[in-house]
Each structure stands twice: as C-alpha cells, then as structure tokens.
Coordinates of C-alpha atoms and ligand atoms in Angstrom, one line a residue:
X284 CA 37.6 -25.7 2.0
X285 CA 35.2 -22.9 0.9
X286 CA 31.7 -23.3 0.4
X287 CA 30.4 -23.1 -3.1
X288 CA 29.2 -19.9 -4.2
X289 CA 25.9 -19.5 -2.8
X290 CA 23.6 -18.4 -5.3
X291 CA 21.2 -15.1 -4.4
X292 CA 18.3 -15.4 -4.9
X293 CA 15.4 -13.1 -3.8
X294 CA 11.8 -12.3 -4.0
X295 CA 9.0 -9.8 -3.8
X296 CA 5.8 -11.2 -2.4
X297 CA 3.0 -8.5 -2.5
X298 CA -0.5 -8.8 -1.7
X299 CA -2.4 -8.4 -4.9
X300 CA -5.6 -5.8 -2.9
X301 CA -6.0 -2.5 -4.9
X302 CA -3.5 -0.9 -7.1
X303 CA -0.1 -1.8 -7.3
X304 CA 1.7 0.3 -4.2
X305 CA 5.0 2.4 -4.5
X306 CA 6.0 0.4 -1.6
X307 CA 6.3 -3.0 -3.3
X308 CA 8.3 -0.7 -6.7
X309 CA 10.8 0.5 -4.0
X310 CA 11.2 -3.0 -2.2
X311 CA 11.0 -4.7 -5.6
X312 CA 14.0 -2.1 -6.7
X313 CA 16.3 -2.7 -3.6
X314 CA 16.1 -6.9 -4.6
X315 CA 16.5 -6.2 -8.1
X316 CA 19.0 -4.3 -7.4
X317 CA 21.1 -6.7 -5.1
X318 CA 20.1 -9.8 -7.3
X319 CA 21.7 -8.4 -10.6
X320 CA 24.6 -7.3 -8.7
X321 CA 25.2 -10.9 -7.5
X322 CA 24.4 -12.5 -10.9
X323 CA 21.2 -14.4 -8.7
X324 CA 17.6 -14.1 -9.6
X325 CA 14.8 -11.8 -8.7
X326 CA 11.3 -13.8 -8.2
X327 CA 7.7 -12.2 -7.9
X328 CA 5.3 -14.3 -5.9
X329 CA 2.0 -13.0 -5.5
X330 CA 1.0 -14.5 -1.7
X331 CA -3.0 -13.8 -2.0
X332 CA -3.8 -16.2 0.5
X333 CA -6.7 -13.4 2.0
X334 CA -9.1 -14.0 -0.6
X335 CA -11.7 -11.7 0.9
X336 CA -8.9 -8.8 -0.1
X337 CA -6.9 -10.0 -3.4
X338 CA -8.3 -10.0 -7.1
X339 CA -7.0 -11.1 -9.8
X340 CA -7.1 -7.4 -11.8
X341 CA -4.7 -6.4 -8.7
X342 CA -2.3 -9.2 -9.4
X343 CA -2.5 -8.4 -13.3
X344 CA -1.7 -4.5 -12.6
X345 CA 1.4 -5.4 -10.3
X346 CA 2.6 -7.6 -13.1
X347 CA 2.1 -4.2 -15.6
X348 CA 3.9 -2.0 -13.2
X349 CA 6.4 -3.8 -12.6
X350 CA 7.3 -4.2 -16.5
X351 CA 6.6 -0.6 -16.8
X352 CA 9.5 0.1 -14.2
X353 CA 11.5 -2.3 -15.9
X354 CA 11.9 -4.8 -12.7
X355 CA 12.1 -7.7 -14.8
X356 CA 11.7 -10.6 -12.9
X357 CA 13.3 -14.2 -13.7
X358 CA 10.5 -16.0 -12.3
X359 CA 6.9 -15.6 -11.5
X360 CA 3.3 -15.7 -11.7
X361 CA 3.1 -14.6 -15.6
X362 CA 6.9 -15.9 -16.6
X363 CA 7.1 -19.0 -15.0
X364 CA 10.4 -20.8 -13.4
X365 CA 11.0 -24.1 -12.0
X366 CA 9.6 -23.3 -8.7
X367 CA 6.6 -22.6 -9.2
X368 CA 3.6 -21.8 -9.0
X369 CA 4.4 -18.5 -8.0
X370 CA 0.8 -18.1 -6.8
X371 CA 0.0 -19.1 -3.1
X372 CA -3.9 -19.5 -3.8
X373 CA -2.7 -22.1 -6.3
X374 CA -0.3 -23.4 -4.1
X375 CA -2.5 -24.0 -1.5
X376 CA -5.1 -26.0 -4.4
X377 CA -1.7 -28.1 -4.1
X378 CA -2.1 -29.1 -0.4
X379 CA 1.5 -27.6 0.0
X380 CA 1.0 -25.3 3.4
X381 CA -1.3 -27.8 5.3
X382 CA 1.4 -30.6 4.8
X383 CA 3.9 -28.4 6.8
X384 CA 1.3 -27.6 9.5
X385 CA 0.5 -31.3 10.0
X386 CA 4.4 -31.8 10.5
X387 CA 4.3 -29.0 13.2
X388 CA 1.2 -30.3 14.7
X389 CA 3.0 -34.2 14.7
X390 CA 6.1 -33.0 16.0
X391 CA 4.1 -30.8 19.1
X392 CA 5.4 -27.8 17.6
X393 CA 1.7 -26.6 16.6
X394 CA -1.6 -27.1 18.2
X395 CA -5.3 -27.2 17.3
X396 CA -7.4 -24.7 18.8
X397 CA -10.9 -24.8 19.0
X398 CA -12.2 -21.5 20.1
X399 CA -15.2 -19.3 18.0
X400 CA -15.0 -15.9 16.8
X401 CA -17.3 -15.7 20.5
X402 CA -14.8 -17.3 22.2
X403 CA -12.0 -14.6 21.2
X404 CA -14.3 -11.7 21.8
X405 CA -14.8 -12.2 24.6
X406 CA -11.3 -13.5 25.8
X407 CA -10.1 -9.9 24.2
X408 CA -13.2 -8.1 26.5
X409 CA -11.8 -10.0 29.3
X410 CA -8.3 -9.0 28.7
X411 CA -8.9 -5.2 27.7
X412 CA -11.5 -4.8 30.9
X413 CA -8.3 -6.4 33.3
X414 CA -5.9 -4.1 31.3
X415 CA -4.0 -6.6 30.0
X416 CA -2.4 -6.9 26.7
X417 CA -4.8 -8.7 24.0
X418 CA -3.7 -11.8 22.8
X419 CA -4.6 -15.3 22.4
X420 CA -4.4 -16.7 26.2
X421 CA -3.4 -20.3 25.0
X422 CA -6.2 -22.1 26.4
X423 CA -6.2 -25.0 23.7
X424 CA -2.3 -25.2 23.7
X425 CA -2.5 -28.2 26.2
X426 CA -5.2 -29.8 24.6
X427 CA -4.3 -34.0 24.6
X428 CA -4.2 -34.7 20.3
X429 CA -6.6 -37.7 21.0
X430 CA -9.2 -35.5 21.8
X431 CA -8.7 -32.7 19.8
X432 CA -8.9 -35.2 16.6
X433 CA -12.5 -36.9 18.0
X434 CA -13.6 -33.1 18.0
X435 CA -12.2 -32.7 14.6
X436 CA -13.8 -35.9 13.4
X437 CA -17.1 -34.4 14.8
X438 CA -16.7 -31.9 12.0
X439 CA -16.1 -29.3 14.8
X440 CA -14.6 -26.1 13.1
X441 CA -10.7 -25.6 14.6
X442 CA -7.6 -23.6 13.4
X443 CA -3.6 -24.9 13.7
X444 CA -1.6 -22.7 16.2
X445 CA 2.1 -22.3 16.5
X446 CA 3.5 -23.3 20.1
X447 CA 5.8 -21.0 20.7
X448 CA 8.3 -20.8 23.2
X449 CA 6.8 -19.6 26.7
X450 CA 10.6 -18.4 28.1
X451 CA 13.6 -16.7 26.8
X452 CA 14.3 -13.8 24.1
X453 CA 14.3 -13.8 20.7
X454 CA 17.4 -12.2 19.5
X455 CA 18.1 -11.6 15.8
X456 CA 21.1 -9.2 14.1
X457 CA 19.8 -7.3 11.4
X458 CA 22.8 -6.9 9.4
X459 CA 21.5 -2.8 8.7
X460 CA 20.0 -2.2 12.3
X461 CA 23.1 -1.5 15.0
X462 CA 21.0 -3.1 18.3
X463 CA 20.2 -6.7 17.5
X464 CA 15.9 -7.4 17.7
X465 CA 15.4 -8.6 21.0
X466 CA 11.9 -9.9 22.2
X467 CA 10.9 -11.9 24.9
X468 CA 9.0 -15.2 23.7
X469 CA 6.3 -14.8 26.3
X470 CA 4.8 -11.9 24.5
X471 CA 4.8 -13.6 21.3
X472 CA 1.4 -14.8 20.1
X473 CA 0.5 -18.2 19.3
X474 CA 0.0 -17.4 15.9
X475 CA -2.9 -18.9 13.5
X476 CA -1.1 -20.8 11.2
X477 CA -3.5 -22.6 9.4
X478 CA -7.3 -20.9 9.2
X479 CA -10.6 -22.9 10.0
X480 CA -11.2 -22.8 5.9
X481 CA -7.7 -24.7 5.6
X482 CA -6.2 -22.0 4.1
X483 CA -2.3 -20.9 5.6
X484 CA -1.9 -17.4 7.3
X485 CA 0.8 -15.6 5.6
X486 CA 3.7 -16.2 8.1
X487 CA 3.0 -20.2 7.3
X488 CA 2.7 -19.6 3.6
X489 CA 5.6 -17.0 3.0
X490 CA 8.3 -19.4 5.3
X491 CA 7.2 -22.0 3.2
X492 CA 7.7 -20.7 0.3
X493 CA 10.4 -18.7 0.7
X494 CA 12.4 -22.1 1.6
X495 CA 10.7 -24.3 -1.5
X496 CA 11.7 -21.1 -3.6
X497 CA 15.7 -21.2 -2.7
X498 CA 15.2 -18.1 -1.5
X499 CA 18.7 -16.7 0.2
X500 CA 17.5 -13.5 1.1
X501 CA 14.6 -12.0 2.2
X502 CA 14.7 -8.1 1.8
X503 CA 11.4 -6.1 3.1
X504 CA 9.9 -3.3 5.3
X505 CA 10.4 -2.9 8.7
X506 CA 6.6 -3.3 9.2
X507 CA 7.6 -7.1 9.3
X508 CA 10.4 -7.0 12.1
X509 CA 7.4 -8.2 14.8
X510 CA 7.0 -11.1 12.7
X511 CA 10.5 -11.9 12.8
X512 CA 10.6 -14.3 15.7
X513 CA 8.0 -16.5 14.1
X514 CA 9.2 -17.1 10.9
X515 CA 13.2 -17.7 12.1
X516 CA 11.2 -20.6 14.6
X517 CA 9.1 -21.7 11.8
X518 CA 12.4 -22.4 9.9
X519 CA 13.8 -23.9 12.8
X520 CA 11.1 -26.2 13.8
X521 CA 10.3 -27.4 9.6
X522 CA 14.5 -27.7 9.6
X523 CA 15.2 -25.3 7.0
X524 CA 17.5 -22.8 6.7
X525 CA 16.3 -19.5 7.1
X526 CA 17.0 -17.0 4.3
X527 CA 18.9 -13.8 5.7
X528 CA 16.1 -11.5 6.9
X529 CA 17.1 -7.7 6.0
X530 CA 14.2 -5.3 7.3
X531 CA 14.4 -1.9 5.2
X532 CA 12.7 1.4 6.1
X533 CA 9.5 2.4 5.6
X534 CA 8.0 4.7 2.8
X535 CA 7.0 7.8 5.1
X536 CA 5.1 10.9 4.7
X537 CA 6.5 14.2 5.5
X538 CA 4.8 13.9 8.7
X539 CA 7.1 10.5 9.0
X540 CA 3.7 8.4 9.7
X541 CA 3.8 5.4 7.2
X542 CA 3.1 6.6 3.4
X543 CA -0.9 6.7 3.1
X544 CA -3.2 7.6 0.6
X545 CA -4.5 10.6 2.7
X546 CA -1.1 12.5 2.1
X547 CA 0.5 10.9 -1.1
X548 CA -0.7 9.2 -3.8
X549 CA 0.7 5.8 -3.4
X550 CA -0.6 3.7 -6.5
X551 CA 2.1 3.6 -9.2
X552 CA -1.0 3.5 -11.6
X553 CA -1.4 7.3 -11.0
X554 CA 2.2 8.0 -11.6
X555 CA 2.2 6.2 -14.5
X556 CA -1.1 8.5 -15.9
X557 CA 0.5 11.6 -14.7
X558 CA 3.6 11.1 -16.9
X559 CA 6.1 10.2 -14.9
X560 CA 8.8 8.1 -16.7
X561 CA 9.6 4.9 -15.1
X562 CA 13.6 6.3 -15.2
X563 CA 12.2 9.0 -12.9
X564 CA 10.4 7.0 -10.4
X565 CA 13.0 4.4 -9.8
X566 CA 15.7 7.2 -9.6
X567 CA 13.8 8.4 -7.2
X568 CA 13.0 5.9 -5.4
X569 CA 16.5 4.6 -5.6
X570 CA 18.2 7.8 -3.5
X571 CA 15.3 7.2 -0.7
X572 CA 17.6 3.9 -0.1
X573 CA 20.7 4.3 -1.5
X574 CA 22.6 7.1 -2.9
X575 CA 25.4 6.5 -4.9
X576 CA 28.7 6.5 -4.2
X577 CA 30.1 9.2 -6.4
X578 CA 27.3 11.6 -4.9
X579 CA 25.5 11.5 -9.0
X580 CA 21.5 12.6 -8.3
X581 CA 20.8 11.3 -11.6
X582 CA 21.2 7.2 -12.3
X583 CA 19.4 4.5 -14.1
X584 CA 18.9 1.4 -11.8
X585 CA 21.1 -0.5 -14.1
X586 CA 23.9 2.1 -12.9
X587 CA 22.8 1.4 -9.3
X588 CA 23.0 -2.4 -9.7
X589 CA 26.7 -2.3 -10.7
X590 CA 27.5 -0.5 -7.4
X591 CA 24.4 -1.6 -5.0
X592 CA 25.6 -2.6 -1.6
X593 CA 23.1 -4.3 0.7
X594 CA 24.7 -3.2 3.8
X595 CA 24.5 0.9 2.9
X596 CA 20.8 0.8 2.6
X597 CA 19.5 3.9 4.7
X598 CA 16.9 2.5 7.0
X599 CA 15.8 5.7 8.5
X600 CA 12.5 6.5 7.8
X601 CA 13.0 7.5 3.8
X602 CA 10.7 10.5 3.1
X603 CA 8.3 10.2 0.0
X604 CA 8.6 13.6 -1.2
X605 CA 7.0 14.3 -4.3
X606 CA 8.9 17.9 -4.9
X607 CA 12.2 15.9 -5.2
X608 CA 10.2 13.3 -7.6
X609 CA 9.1 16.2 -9.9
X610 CA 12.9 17.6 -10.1
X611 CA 14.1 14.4 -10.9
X612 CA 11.0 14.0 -13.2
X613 CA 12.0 17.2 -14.9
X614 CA 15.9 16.4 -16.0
X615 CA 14.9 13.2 -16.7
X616 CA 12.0 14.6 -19.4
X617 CA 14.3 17.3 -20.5
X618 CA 17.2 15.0 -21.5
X619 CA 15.0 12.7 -23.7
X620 CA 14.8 12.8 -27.0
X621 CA 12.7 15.2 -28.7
X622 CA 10.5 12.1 -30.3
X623 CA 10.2 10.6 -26.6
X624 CA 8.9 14.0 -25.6
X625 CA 6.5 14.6 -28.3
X626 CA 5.5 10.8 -27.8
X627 CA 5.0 11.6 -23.7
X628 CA 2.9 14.9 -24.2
X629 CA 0.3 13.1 -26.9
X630 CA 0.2 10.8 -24.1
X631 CA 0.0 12.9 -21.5
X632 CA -2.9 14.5 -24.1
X633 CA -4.6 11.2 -24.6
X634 CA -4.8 9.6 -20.8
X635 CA -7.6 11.8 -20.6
X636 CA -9.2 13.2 -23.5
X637 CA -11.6 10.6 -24.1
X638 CA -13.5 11.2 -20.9
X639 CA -12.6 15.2 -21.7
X640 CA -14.5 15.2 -24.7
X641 CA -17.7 14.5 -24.0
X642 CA -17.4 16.8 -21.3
X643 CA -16.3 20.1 -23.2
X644 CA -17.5 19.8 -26.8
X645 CA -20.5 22.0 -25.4
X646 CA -17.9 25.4 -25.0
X647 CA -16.4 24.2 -28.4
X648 CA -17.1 25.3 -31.7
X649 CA -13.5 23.8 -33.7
X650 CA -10.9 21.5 -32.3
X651 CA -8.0 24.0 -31.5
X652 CA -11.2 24.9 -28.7
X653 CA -10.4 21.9 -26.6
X654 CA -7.3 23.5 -25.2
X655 CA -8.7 26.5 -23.8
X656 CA -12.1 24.8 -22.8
X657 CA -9.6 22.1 -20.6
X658 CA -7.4 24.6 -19.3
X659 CA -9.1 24.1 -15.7
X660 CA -8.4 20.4 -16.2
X661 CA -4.2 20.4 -16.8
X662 CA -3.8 23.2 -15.3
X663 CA -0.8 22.9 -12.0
X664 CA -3.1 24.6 -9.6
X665 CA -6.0 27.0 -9.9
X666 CA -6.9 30.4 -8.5
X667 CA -10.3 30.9 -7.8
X668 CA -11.6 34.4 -6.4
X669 CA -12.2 35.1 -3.1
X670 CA -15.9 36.6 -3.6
X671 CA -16.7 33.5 -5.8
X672 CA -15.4 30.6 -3.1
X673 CA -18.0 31.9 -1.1
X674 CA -21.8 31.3 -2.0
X675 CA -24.3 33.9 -1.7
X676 CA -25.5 34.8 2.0
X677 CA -22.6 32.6 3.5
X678 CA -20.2 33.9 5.3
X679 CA -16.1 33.2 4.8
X680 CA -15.6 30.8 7.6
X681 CA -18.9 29.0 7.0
X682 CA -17.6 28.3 3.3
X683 CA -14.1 27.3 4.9
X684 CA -16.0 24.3 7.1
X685 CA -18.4 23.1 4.6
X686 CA -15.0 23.0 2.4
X687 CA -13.1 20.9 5.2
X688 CA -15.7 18.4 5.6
X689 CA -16.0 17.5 1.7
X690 CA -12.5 17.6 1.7
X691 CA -12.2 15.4 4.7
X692 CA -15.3 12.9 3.2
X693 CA -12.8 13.1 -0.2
X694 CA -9.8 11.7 1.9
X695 CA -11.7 9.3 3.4
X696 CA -13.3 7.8 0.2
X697 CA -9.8 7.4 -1.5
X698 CA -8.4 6.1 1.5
X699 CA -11.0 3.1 1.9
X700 CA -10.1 0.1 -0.1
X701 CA -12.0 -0.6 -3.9
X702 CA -13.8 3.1 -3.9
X703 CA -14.2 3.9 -6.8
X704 CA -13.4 7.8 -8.1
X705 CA -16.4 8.1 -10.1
X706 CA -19.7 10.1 -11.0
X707 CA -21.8 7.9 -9.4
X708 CA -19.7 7.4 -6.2
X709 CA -18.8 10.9 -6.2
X710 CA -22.5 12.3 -6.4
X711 CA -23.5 9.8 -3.9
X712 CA -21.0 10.9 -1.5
X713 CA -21.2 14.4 -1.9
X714 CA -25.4 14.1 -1.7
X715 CA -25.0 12.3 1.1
X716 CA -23.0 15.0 3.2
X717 CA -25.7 17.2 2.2
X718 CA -28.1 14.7 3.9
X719 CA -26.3 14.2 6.8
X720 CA -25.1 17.8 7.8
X721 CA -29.0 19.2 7.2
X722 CA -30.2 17.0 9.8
X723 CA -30.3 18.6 12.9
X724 CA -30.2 16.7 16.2
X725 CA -33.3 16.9 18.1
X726 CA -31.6 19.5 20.9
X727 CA -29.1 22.3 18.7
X728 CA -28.2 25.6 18.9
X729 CA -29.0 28.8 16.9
X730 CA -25.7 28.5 15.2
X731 CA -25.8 24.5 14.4
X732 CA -29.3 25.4 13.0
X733 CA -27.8 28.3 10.6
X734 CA -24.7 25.8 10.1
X735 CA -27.3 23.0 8.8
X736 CA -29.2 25.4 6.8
X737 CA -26.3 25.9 4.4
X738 CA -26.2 22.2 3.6
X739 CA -28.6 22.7 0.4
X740 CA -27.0 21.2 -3.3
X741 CA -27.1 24.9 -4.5
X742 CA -24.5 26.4 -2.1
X743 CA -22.3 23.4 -1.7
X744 CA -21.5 22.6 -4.9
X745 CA -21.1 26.3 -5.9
X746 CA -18.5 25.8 -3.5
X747 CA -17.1 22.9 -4.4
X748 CA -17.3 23.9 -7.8
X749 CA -15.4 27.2 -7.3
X750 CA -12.9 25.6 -4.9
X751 CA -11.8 22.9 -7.8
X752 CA -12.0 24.7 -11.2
X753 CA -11.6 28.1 -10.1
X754 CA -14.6 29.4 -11.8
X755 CA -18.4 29.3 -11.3
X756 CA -19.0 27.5 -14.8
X757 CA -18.0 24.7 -15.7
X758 CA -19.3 21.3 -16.5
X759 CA -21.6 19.2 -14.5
X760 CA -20.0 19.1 -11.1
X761 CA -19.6 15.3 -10.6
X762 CA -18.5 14.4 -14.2
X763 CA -15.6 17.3 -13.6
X764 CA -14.7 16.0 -9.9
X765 CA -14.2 12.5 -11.2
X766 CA -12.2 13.9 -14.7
X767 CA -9.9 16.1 -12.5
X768 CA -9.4 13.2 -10.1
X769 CA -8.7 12.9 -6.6
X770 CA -4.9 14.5 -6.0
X771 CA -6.4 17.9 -8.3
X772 CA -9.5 17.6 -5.7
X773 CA -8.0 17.4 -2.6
X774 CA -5.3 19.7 -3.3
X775 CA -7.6 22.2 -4.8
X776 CA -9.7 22.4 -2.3
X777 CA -7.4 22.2 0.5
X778 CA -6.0 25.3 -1.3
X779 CA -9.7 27.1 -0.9
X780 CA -9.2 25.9 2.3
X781 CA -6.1 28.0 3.4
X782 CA -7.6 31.3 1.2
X783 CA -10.6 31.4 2.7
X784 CA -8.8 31.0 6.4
X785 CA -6.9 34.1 6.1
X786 CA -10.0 36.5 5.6
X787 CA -10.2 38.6 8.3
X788 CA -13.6 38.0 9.6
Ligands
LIG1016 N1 2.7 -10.3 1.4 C1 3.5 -9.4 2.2 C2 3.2 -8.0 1.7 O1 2.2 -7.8 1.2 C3 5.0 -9.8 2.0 C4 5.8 -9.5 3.2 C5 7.2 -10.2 3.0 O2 7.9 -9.7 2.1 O3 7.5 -11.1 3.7 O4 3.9 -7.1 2.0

C-alpha cells in the first residue's frame, strides 16, 4: 500500500539582526513557491536565539517585507498556527530546547563541558602555534556524569556538547548537488549545543523545531551544507525524522563573493524606498533560481508556483545583478496602470521630501522651486567638473586618495551592523578621518607630511561635496550625505574616483 500523501510543509527561519536581507526574500520565494505548488504550508519562524544581535524592530520589518512581497505565510510569529510559538526566544521561556539536550546528555549522546572563555583561547593559541586546525579538542568529552553534576551543583558555569562520532564519513545526497556531501566525522566539531546562559545554539534550536513544526522540507543556502552532518545526527540521536535538506546557491556579487553590503545594497528596505515594485523584485529574484519553462522573462510568483520544480533550482552561484533588476523594474512600471504609476511617483516624491524640505526651502522662493533645487538629490548620477573635484592648491591624484579613503570609511560604516546613515554619525565619521589622517607619525616623509596637510574640513569636504552633488553649493554637507543616502554616496564618489584617475598628471 501507498503511503498517505505526505503533506509539505516548509519554513523560513531568519535571524531577526538589521534590516530584513534579499537573501531570506529569495529563500522565502523558492519555499513559497514549492509549498503552494504542493498545496502544503509555508511557515516563518524567527530563530533569535543570539540575543546580543536580534531586536524586535528587525523581526517587525521582516514581517513588513515579507507582506510587501506578498510571501504570505500560513503560520508565524504575527499570524499564528497551531505550532507555535513561532518565536525561539519564547520557545526557549518554554524550557523546550534544554529538554532535548538533557535527553542527549542521558542517553551519552551529549556531554558537559567545563572549559572558560581562557580555557578556549588558549586551547585555539595552542592549536594555531602547532599548525593545527582550531577546534574544540574534546577534553571534557570523557568526563564521568557523576562528577560533572557535583561541579554543576557547585554552581560551576558549563555548556552541553554534542558527542559526535570520532570515525567514519558523513555522506548526504543533496537531491540538486550531483556528488553526494561527504565529510569525515573526525573533523566535525563537538558543537555547543546548549550555551552556559541555557540558551540553545541554533543547530539545537532549528532541529528542534523544524521536527515539533512538521516540517518536511528544509530549503536554504548553501552557507548551511557544513552544518549538515550535525543536524541529520541530531535527528537521529532525538529519533526524528529528518526533513529533506535541499541547500540552494548563494546570493553573489558580480565578483561571485557572497552578496555584501559593500557591493550591493542587500536590505529589501532600500528597495522598497527606491520604488521598486514587489512584482519586480520577486521576478527577479525568481530567474536567479529558476527560469521558467517556456523561456517567459516576465512572471508573477503565482505563475511560478503553478510550474515550480524543486529539483530545477540552479544552484550555481546566482549573480545579484542589479542592471537585470532595473530592466525588469522597468516593464514591470511601464505595464501598470496609469493610477499605479501616478500613485508610485508621489511615492517615490514623498519617501523623501520631508527630510528634503527643510533642507532646500533656503534656494526656494514658490513650490514648483523644489524640483529644480532637488535635482542633485533624484538625479541617476551626477557630473561634477573636473577643476571643481579638486580643491584649491591640491593636486588631481591627492584629491583621488583623500576621495578613496572617505569612500572606503563610507563602505565600511554601512557594512558594520546597527550604523546608523545619519548627520550625526556621518559628521563624526567624516571629522574623524580628518583627525586621523592629520596626524603624522613621529618619523614621516616630505610627502606623508604634504599628504597630512590636506586633511583640513575646508578641502575635504569641498571634495566630498563636489564628488556627491556635482556642484560646489549645496546644502550643509552632512545633512545632504545622509538625504542622498549611502548607494548615491558611494557610487558618486567612486565615480570622482575613476574621473579624477584618468588625468594625466
Ligand atoms: N537562522 C538561520 C539564518 O538566519 C536559518 C538557517 C536555516 O534555514 O536553517 O539563516
């Protein structure tokens, strides 16, 4: 006899730190995807069991974006379900994860471990002095249980470890990858499971869960294939039956390193506040995975449920290329109604005319003003001149450097987590450059002398001010950095950059 239909039924599970990534709208579309083609359910967990990293704002905006899209899930955090809570923190209020670890740690499948954050910098010293690979060295594994609990009774701070197998391979068949994961158990960590504050480590949490959830299929990056081994043992040793784990490829930049916020914007926050329709973005993000079969470019997701086929996602390496986003963007705009259109350009308008305002009414005299005076601000790119990129008694390729290493502060700021892009930050940052570069080390050179001298707030923010408006008025520097915001920036200046390196010296 036949099995009975097994229902599908899958998840997202993202981390809720910083703004809601393109990543987890392009995983989140492959599962919607395959659960409405299957007539299963599509389930959003948000698994912030790093409280040092996760806020509650970040959960609320993934929530938003995801509606924006129009990933409707069945169950989750903010629409509840019978499985619930979709929430780990408030899972773990529940006692849920340290139940499983205690099971583990009964049956001799997990192990307290004793060791200090001391204890494991040094062990990783030890191990990087000797050349050898880092990794917990197992020292508490043997540890007789008796003892460990009289040092646990003693209030003696511990985490739970996973014992995992010291001989054999791992070998897994990912139904989209042709060579089957192999990995040999010995290089396999014995990995934290429960932390010293009692709080689960993802891999505990997210096997857990995904088992308590009915969850059939677990479709995610490829970042996750070294996890692999320990959550198919985790299911094995609990006794459940793993979900099918399908790894997909990662986002990548043209460069094929993994998307980042140096080379793309990644927050579907400043997609959404540039314009882009949600039609657009999941198109888009759609033919990274899967085209469709007729060869169409242009399809809703709804089309792409109907004929979504888990085994023809492309798992090489999809390229985030945001030319092909704004050719899809554009047909998709074009094709709308006229009302949607009029609708998207007042909005387009609106995002930032409030923090315009204040700004420009100073070169305005009537209202139709505001369109001339903001020109800098909508404008695609910008074309400054030559003579004005470069401040008075600089020369071209000093303008060029100072320019690389504000644009290369800028990069860094937007990469780091919780920065914010504003006035304050972006004065401080820029002020602090200045201080940095004008300080010349006690030994230097004529030319690292001259270099320092140019590090003055006159000449560098003429520069910067050229480089990202295009003209040497405009309003106060920092208040029109943090209104053009950080893509215009970067790019902007990157494009001063490039002029200013092809003038012959
Ligand atoms: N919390 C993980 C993330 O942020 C989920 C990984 C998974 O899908 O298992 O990506």
């Amino acid at each position: 006899m036949l099995p009975p239909p097994m229902t599908v039924r899958v998840r997202i599970a993202p981390s809720p730190t910083g703004d809601p990534h393109v990543g987890t709208a392009y995983i989140g579309l492959l599962n919607w995807c395959f659960a409405r083609r299957h007539g299963g359910q599509f389930i959003l967990r948000i698994e912030d069991t790093d409280q040092t990293r996760c806020t509650e704002a970040s959960a609320q905006a993934i929530y938003e974006s995801l509606r924006w899209l129009g990933l409707t899930y069945d169950e989750g955090p903010d629409v509840g379900g019978d499985r619930g809570p979709y929430v780990q923190s408030e899972r773990v209020k529940l006692g849920i994860y340290k139940k499983y670890a205690d099971q583990l740690v009964a049956q001799g499948d997990a192990y307290y471990c004793f060791c200090t954050a001391r204890d494991l910098d040094a062990m990783k010293a030890r191990q990087r002095a000797a050349n050898e690979p880092i990794m917990y060295d197992r020292r508490h594994r043997g540890l007789d249980l008796g003892e460990a609990q009289k040092r646990i009774d003693a209030c003696e701070p511990y985490v739970v470890r996973m014992k995992t197998p010291l001989a054999g391979d791992f070998v897994y068949k990912d139904r989209l990858r042709k060579q089957p994961v192999v990995k040999a158990w010995k290089d396999i960590d014995d990995q934290v499971l429960l932390k010293s504050d009692g709080w689960p480590t993802y891999h505990l949490a997210a096997v857990v869960d995904d088992h308590l959830m009915g969850i059939t299929h677990v479709i995610r990056a490829e970042e996750w294939l070294n996890s692999l081994p320990k959550h198919i043992w985790l299911n094995e040793r609990l006794g459940f039956t793993p979900p099918e784990y399908v790894h997909v490829g990662l986002l990548r930049n043209a460069d094929k390193s993994k998307i980042s916020k140096r080379k793309n914007p990644t927050s579907l926050l400043w997609y959404r506040r540039q314009g882009f329709l949600p039609e657009a973005m999941l198109n888009f993000l759609a033919t990274l995975g899967h085209s469709f079969p007729d060869g169409r470019e242009l399809f809703s997701h709804q089309e792409l449920a109907q004929v979504f086929d888990l085994d023809r996602i492309n798992v090489a390496g999809p390229v985030f290329d945001l030319a092909k986003l704004r050719h899809l963007q554009g047909q998709w705009f074009r094709k709308m109604d006229p009302a949607r259109q009029k609708a998207e350009v007042h909005r387009a308008i609106d995002e930032r005319f409030d923090q315009l305002l204040p700004l420009l009414k100073e070169r305005m005299a009537c209202g139709g003003d505001f369109i001339a005076a903001a020109q800098t601000f909508y404008a695609a790119k910008v074309d400054p001149h030559l003579d004005e990129l470069v401040p008075k008694g600089w020369t071209a390729a000093q303008a060029r450097k100072v320019l690389e290493i504000c644009q290369t502060a800028f990069k860094n700021h937007l990469a780091g987590e919780g920065n914010a892009w504003d006035v304050a930050s972006l004065e401080g940052l820029v002020r602090g450059l200045i201080g940095e570069q004008s300080t010349l080390p006690f030994e230097h050179t004529e030319e690292q002398k001259a270099f320092a001298a140019l590090w003055a707030p006159k000449g560098v923010f003429m520069a910067l001010r050229v480089a990202a408006t295009g003209s040497k008025e405009s309003p106060p520097l920092f208040d029109t950095l943090a209104a053009l915001g950080p893509m215009a920036v970067i790019e902007r200046t990157g494009a001063a950059i490039h002029k200013l390196g092809v003038v012959k010296a």
